[in-house]
PDB file of C-alpha atoms and ligand atoms in Angstrom:
ATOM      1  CA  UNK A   1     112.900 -89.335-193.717  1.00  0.00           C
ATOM      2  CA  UNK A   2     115.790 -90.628-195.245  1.00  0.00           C
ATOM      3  CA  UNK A   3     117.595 -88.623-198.078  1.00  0.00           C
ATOM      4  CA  UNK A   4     118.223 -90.716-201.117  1.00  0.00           C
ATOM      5  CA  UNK A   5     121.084 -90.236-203.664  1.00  0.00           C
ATOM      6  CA  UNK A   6     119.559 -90.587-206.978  1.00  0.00           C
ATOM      7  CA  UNK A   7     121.655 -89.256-209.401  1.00  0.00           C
ATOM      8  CA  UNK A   8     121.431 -86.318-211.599  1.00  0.00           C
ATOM      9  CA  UNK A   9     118.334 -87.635-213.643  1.00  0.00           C
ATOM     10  CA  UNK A  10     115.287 -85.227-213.567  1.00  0.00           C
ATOM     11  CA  UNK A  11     113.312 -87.649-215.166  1.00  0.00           C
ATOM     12  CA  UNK A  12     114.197 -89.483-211.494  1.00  0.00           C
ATOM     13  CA  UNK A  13     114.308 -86.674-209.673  1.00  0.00           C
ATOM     14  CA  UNK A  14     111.680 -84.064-210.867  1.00  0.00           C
ATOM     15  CA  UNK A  15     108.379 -83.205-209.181  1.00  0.00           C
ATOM     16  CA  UNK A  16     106.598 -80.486-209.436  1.00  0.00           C
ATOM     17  CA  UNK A  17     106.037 -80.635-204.906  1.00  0.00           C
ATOM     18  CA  UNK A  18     109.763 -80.170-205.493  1.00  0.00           C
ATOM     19  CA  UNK A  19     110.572 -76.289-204.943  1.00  0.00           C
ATOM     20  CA  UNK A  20     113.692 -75.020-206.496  1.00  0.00           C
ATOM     21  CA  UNK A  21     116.907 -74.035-204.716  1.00  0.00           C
ATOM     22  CA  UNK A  22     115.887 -70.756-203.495  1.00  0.00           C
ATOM     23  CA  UNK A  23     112.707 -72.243-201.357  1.00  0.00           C
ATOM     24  CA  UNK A  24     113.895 -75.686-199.982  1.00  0.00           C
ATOM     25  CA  UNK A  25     117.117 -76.693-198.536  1.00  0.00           C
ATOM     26  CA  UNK A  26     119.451 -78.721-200.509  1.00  0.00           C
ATOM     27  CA  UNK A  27     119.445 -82.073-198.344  1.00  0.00           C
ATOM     28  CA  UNK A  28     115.476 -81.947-199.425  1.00  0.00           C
ATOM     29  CA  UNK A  29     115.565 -81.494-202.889  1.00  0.00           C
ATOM     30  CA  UNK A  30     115.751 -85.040-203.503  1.00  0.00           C
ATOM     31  CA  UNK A  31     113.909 -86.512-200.148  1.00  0.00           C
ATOM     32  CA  UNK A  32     111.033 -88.772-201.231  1.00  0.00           C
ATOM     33  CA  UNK A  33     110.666 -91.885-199.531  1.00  0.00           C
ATOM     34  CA  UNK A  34     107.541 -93.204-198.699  1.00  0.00           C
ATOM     35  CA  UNK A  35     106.112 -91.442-202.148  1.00  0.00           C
ATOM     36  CA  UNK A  36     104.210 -93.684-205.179  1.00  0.00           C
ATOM     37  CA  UNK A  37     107.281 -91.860-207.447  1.00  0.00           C
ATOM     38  CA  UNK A  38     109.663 -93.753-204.916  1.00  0.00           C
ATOM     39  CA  UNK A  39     108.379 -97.361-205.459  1.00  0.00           C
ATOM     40  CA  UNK A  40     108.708 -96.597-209.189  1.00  0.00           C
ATOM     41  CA  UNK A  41     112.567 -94.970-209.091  1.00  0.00           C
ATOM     42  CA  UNK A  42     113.531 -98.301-206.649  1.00  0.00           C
ATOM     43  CA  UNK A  43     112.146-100.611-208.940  1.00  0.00           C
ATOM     44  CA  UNK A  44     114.254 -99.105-211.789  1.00  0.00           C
ATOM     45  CA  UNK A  45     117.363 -99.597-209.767  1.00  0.00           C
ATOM     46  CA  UNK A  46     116.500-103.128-208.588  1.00  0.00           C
ATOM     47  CA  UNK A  47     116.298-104.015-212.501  1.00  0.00           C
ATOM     48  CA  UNK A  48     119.591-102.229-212.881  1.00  0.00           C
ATOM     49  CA  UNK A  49     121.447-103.723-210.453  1.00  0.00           C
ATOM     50  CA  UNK A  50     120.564-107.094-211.028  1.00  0.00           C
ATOM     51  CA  UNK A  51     120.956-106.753-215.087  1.00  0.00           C
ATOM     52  CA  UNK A  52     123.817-104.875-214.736  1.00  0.00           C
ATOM     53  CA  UNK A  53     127.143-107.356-215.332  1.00  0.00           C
ATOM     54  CA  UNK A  54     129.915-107.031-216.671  1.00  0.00           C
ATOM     55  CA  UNK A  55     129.343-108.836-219.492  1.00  0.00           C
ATOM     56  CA  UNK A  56     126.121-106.826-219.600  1.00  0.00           C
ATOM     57  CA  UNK A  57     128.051-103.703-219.874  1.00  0.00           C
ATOM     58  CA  UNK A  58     130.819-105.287-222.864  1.00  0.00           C
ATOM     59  CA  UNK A  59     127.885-106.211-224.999  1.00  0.00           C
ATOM     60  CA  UNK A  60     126.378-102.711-224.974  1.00  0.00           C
ATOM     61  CA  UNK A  61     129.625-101.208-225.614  1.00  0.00           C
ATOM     62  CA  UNK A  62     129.397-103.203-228.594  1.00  0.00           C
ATOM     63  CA  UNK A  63     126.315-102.508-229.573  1.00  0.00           C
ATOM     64  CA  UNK A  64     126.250 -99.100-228.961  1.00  0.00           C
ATOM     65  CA  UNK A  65     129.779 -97.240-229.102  1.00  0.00           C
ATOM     66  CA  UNK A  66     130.057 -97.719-232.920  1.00  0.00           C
ATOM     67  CA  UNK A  67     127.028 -94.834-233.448  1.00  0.00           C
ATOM     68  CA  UNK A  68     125.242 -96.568-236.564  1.00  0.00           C
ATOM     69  CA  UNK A  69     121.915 -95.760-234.656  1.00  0.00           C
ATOM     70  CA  UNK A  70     120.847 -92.609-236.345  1.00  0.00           C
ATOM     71  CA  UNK A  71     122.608 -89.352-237.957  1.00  0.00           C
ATOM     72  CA  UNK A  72     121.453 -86.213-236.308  1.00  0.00           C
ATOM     73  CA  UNK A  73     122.320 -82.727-235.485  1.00  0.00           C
ATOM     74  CA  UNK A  74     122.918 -81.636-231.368  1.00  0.00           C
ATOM     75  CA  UNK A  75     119.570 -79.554-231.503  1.00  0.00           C
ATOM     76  CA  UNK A  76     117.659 -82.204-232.837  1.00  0.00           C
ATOM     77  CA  UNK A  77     119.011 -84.871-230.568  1.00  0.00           C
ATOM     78  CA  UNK A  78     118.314 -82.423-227.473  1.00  0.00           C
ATOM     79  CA  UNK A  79     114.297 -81.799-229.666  1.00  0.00           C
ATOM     80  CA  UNK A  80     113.991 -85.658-229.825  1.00  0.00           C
ATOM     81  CA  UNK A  81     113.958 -85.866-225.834  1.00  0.00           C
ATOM     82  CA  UNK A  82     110.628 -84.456-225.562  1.00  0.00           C
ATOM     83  CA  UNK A  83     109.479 -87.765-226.827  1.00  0.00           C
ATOM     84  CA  UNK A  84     110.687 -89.490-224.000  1.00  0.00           C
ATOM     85  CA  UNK A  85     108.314 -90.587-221.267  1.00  0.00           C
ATOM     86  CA  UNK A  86     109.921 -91.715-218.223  1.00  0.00           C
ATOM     87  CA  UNK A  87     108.369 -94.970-216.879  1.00  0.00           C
ATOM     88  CA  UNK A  88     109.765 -93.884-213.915  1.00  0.00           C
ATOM     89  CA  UNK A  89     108.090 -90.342-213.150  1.00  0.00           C
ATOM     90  CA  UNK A  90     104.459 -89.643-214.151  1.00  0.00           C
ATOM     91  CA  UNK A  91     105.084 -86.044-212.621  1.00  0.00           C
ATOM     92  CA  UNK A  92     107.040 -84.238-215.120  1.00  0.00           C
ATOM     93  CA  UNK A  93     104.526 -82.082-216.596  1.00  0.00           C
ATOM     94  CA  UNK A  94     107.217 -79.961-218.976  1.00  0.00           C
ATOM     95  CA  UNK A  95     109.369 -80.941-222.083  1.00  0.00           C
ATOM     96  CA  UNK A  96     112.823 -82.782-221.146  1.00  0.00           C
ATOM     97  CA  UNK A  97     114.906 -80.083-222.953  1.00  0.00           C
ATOM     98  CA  UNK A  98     114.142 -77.777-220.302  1.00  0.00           C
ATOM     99  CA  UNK A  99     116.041 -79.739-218.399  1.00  0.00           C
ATOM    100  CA  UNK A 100     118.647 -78.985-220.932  1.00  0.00           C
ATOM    101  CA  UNK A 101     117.999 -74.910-220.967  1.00  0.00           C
ATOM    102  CA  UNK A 102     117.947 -74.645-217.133  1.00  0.00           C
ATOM    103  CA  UNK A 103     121.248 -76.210-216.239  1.00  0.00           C
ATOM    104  CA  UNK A 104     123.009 -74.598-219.204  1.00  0.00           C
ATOM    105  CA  UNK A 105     121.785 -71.070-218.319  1.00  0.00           C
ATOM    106  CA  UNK A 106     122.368 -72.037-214.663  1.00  0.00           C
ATOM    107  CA  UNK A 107     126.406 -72.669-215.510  1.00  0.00           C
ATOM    108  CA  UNK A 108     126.494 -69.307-217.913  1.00  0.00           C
ATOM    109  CA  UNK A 109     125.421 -67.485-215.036  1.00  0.00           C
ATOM    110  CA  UNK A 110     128.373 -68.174-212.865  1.00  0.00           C
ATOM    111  CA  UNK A 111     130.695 -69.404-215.461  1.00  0.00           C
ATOM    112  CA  UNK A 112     130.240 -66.835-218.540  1.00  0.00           C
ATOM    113  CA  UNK A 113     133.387 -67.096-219.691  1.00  0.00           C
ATOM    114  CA  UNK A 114     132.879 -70.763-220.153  1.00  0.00           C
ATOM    115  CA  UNK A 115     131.042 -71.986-223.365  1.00  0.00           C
ATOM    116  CA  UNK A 116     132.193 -75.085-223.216  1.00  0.00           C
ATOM    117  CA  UNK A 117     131.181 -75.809-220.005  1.00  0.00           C
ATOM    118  CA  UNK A 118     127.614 -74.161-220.808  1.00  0.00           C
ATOM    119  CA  UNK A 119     127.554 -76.400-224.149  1.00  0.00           C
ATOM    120  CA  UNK A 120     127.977 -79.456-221.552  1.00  0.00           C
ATOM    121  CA  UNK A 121     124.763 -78.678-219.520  1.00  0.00           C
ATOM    122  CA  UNK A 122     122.735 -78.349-222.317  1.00  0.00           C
ATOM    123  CA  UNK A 123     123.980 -81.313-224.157  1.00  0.00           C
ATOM    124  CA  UNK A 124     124.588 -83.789-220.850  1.00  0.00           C
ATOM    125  CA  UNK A 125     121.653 -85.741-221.271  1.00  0.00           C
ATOM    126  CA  UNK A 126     121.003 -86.424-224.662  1.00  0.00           C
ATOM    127  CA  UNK A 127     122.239 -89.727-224.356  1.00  0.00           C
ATOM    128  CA  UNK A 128     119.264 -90.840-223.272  1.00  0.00           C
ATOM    129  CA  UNK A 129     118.017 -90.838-226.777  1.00  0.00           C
ATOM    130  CA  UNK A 130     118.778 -94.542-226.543  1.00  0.00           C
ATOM    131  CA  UNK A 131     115.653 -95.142-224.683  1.00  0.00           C
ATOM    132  CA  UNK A 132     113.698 -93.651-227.713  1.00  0.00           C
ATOM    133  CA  UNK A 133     114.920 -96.654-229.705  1.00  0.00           C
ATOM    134  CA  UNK A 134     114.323 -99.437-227.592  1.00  0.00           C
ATOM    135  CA  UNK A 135     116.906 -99.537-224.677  1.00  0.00           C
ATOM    136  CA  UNK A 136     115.053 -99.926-221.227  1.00  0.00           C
ATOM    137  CA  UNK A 137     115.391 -97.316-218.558  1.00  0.00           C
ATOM    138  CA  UNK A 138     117.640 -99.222-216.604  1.00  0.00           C
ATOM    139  CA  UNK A 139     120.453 -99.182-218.730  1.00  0.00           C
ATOM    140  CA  UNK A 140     119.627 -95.481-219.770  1.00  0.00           C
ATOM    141  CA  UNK A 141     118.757 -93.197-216.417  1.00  0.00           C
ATOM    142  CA  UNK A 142     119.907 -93.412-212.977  1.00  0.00           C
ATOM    143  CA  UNK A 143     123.167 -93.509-210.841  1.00  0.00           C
ATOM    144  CA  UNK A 144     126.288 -95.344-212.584  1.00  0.00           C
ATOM    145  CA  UNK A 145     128.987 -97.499-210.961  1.00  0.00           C
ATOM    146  CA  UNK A 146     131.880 -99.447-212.092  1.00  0.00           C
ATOM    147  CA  UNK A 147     131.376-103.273-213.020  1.00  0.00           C
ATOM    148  CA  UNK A 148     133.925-105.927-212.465  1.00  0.00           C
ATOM    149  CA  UNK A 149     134.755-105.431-208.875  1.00  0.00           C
ATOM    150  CA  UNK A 150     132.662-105.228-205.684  1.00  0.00           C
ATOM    151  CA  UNK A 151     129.653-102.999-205.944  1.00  0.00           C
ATOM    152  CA  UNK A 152     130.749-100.343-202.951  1.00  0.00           C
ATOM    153  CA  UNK A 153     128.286 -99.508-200.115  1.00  0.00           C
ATOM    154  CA  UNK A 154     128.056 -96.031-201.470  1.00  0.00           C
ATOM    155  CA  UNK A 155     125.566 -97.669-204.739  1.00  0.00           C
ATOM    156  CA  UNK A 156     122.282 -96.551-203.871  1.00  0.00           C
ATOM    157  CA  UNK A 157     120.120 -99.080-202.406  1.00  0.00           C
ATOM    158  CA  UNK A 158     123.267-101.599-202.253  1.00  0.00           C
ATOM    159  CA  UNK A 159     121.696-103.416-199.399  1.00  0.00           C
ATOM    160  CA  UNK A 160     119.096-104.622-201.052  1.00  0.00           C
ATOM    161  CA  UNK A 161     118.822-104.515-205.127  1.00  0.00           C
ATOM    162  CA  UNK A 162     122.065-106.823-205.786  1.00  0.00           C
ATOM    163  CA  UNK A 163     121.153-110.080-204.692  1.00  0.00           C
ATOM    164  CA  UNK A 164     120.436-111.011-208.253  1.00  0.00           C
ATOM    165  CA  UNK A 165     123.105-110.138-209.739  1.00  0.00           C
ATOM    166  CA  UNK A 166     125.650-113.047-210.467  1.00  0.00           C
ATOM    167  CA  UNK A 167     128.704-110.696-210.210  1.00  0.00           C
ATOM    168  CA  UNK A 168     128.074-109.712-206.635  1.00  0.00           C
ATOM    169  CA  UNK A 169     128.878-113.005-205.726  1.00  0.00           C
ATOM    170  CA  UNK A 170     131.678-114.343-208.235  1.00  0.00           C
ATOM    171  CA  UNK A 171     134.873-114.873-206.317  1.00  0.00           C
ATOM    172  CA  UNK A 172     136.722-111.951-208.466  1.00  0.00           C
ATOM    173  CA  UNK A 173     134.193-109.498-209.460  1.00  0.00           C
ATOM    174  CA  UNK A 174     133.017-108.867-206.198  1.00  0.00           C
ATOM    175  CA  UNK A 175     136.707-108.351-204.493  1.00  0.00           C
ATOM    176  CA  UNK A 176     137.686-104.350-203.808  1.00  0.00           C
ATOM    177  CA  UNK A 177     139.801-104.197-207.248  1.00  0.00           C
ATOM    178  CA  UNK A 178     137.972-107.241-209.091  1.00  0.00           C
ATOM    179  CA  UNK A 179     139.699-107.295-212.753  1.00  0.00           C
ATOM    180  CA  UNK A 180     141.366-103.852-212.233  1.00  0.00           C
ATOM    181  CA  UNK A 181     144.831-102.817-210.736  1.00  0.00           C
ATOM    182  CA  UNK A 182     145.124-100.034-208.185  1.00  0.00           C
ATOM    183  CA  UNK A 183     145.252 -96.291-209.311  1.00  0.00           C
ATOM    184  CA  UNK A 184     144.422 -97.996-213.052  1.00  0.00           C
ATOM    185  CA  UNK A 185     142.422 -94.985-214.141  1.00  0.00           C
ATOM    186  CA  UNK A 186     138.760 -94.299-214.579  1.00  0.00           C
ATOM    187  CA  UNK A 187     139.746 -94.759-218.252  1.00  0.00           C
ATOM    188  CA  UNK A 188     139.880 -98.128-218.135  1.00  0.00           C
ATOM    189  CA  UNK A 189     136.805 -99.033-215.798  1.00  0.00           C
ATOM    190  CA  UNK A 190     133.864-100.172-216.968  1.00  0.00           C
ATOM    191  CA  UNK A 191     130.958 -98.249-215.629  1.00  0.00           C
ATOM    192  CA  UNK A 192     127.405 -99.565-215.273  1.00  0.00           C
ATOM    193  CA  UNK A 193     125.739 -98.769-218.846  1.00  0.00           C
ATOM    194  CA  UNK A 194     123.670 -95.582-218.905  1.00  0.00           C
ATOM    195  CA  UNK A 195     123.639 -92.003-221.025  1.00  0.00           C
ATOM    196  CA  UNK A 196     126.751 -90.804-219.770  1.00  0.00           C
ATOM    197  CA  UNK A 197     128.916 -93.547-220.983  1.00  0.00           C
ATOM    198  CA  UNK A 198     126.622 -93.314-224.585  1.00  0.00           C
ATOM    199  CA  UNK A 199     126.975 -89.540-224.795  1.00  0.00           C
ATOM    200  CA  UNK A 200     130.582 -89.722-224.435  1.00  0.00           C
ATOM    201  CA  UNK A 201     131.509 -92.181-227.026  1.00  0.00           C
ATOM    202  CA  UNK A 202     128.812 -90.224-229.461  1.00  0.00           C
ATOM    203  CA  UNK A 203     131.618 -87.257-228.552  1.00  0.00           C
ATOM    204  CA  UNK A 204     134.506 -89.352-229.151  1.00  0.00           C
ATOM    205  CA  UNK A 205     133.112 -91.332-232.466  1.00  0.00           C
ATOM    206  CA  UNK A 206     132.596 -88.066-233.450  1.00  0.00           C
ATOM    207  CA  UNK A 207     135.426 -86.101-232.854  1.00  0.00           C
ATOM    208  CA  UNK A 208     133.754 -83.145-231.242  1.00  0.00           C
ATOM    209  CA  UNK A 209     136.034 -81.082-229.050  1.00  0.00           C
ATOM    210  CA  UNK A 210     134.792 -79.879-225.861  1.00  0.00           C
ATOM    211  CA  UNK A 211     137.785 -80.001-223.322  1.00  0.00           C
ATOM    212  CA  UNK A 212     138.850 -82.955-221.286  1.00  0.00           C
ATOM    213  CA  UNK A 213     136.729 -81.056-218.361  1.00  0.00           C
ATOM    214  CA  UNK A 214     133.861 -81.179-220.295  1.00  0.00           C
ATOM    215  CA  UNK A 215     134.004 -84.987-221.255  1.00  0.00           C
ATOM    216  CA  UNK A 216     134.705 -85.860-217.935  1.00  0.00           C
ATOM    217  CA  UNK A 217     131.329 -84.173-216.842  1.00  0.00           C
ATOM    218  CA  UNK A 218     129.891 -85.867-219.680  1.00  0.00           C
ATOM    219  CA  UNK A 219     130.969 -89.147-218.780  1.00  0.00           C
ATOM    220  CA  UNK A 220     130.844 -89.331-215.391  1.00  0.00           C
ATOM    221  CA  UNK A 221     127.864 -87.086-213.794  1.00  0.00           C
ATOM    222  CA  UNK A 222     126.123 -89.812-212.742  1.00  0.00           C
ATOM    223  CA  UNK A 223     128.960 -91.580-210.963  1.00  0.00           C
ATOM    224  CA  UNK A 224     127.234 -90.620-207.178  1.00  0.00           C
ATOM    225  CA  UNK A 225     129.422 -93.440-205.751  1.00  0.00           C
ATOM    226  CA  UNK A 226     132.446 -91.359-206.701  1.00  0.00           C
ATOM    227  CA  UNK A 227     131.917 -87.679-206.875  1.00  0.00           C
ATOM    228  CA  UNK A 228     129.415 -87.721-204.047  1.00  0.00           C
ATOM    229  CA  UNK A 229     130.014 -90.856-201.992  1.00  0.00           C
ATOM    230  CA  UNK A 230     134.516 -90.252-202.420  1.00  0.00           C
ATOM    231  CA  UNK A 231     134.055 -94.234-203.107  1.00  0.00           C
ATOM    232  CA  UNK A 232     136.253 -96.035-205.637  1.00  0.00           C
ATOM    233  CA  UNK A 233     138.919 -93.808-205.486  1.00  0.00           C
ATOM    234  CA  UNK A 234     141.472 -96.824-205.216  1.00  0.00           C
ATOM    235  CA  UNK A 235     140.890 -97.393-208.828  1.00  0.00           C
ATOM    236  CA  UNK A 236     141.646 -93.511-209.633  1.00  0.00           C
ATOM    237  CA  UNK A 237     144.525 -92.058-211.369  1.00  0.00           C
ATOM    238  CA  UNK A 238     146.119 -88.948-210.702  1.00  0.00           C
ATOM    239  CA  UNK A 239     144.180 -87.609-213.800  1.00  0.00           C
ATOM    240  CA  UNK A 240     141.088 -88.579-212.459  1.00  0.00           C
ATOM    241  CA  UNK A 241     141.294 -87.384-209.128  1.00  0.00           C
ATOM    242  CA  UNK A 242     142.673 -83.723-210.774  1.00  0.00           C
ATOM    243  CA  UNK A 243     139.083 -83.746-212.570  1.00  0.00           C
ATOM    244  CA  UNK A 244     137.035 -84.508-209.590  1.00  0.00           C
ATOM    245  CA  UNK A 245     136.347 -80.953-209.014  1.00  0.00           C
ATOM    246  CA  UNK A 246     135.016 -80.364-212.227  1.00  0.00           C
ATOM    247  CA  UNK A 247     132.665 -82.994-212.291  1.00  0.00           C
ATOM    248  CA  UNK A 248     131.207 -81.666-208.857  1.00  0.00           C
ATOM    249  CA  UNK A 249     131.120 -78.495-209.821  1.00  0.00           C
ATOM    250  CA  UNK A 250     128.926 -79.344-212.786  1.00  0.00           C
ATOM    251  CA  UNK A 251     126.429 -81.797-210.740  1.00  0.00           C
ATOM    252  CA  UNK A 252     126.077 -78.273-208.361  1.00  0.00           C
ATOM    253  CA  UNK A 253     123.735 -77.120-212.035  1.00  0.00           C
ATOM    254  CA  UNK A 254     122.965 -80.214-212.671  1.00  0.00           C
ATOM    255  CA  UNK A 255     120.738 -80.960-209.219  1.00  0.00           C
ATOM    256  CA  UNK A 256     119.913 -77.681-208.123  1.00  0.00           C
ATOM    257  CA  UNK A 257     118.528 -75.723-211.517  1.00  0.00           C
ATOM    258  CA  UNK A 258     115.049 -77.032-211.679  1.00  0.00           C
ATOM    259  CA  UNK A 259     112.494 -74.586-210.921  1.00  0.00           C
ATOM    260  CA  UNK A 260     109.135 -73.965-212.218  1.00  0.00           C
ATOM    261  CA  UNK A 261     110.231 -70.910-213.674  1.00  0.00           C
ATOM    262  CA  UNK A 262     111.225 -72.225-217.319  1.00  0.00           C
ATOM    263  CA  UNK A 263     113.512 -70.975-219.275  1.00  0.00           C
ATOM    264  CA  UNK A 264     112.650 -69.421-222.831  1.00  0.00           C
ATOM    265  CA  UNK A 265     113.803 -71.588-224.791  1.00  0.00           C
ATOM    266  CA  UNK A 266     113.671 -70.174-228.442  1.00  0.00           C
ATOM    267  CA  UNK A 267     114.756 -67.293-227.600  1.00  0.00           C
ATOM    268  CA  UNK A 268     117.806 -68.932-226.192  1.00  0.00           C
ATOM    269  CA  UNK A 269     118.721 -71.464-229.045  1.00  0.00           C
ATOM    270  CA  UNK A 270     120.480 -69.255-231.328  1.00  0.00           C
ATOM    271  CA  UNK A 271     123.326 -68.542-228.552  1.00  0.00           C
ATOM    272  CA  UNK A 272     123.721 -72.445-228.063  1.00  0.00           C
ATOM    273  CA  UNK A 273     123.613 -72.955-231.731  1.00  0.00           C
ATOM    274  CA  UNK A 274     126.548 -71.044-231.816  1.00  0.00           C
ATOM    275  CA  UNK A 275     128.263 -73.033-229.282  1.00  0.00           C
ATOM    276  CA  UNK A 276     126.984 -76.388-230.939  1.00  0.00           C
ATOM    277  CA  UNK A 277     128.287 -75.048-234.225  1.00  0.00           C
ATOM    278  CA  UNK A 278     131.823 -73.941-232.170  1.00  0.00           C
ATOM    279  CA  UNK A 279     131.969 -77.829-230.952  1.00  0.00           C
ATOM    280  CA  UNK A 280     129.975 -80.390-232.090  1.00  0.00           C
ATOM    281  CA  UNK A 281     128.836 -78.969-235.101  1.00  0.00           C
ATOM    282  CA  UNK A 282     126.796 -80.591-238.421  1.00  0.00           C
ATOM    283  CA  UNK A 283     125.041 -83.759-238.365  1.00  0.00           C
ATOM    284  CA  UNK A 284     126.216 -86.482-236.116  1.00  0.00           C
ATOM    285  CA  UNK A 285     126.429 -90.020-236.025  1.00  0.00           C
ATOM    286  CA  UNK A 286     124.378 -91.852-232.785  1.00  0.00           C
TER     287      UNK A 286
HETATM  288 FE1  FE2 B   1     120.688 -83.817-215.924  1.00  0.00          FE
HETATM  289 FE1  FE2 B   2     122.196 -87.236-216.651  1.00  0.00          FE
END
């Protein structure tokens, strides 16, 4: 079988047939063509990638990146999660903050000295909170990529989800640069609308202050294409590519923490309390 790149998302990812690291080989942990759960992941992407435009992606900015959705505090955005059901995955059979727990616990393991970086793996997903109030999965989960210049090979299903999309055909979006210059900087691409991009600008609106390092992880973990495909690196800047290692050194915790051993989670939150209260602390604007 063939092994598909789906992106960080356990709500795309997780099954409980899925062992964790320690029984199955990496290369299988996300292996699941041919599977009812893969029909329902592909036809997730084909709505993204035909939906997803450029002008797609300005409007959300707009809609989104001025956080008047909701004032909350980190714990209770990471609480809200549970909520979500993922049309994709009728699997999951624990609460989506686990998620949360494992891959932060997972990163203070090896990185202890790091809080920040611990803070990030508990907090990474919470921008999927927009599909609690009404944004649909395809602009929420899932693998990004940039918009405004030709969707690269390295997209999961390229071959076949596009077709739809007017961009892949207009005579600049789809060229190798498409509105960009070379070496332009990640900065000032527009990526495919999803949590990373949300959770980001949720950091920025609110001037929390986890390290560069830690917003690049936060922005950019589901960029596959790039930090797993080494794709799109034409439009990188020396900043970016200086980050790169960070970013793959956080999807290592991100992909390979799930395990049906869950974590105990209240007696944990008082520790990343602290570290909520260090960086991103009181109630926040979404
Ligand atoms: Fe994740
Ligand atoms: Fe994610």
């Amino acid at each position: 079988m063939r092994v598909i790149n789906l992106g960080p998302d356990p709500s795309l990812t997780y099954r409980p047939d899925i062992k964790p690291l320690a029984d199955k080989d990496q290369s299988e942990y996300r292996n699941f063509e041919g599977t009812e759960l893969f029909d329902r992941v592909f036809n997730t992407y084909k709505l993204m990638h035909t939906h997803q435009t450029l002008d797609f992606v300005k409007r959300k900015h707009v809609e989104w990146s001025g956080c008047t959705h909701a004032k909350m505090t980190m714990m209770e955005a990471i609480d809200s999660l549970d909520k979500l059901v993922d049309e994709s995955d009728p699997d999951v059979d624990f609460p989506n903050s686990f998620h949360a727990f494992q891959t932060a616990e997972g990163i203070r393991a090896q990185h202890p000295d790091k809080d920040w970086f611990q803070l990030v793996g508990l907090i990474h997903d919470v921008g999927k909170s927009m599909a609690l109030w009404g944004e649909p999965q395809w602009a929420v989960v899932g693998d990004t990529f940039p918009v405004g210049c030709k969707f690269q090979d390295s997209i999961v299903f390229r071959d076949t989800t596009f077709k739809e999309n007017p961009d892949n055909t207009d005579s600049v979006l789809s060229t190798e640069c498409g509105i960009y210059k070379p070496k332009c900087g990640l900065e000032n691409v527009l990526m495919s609308w999803g949590h990373d991009e949300y959770l980001y600008q949720v950091m920025k609106f609110n001037k929390c202050t986890i390290p560069e390092e830690g917003l690049y992880m936060i922005r950019f973990h589901s960029f596959y294409p790039w930090h797993c495909g080494n794709s799109y690196m034409h439009l990188c800047d020396d900043k970016d590519v200086a980050m790169l290692p960070w970013v793959k050194e956080f999807n290592k915790f991100d992909l390979y923490t799930k395990s049906e051993e869950l974590p105990d989670v209240e007696n944990l939150r008082p520790y990343y309390q602290s570290l909520i209260d260090k960086y991103c602390p009181g109630v926040l604007q979404w």
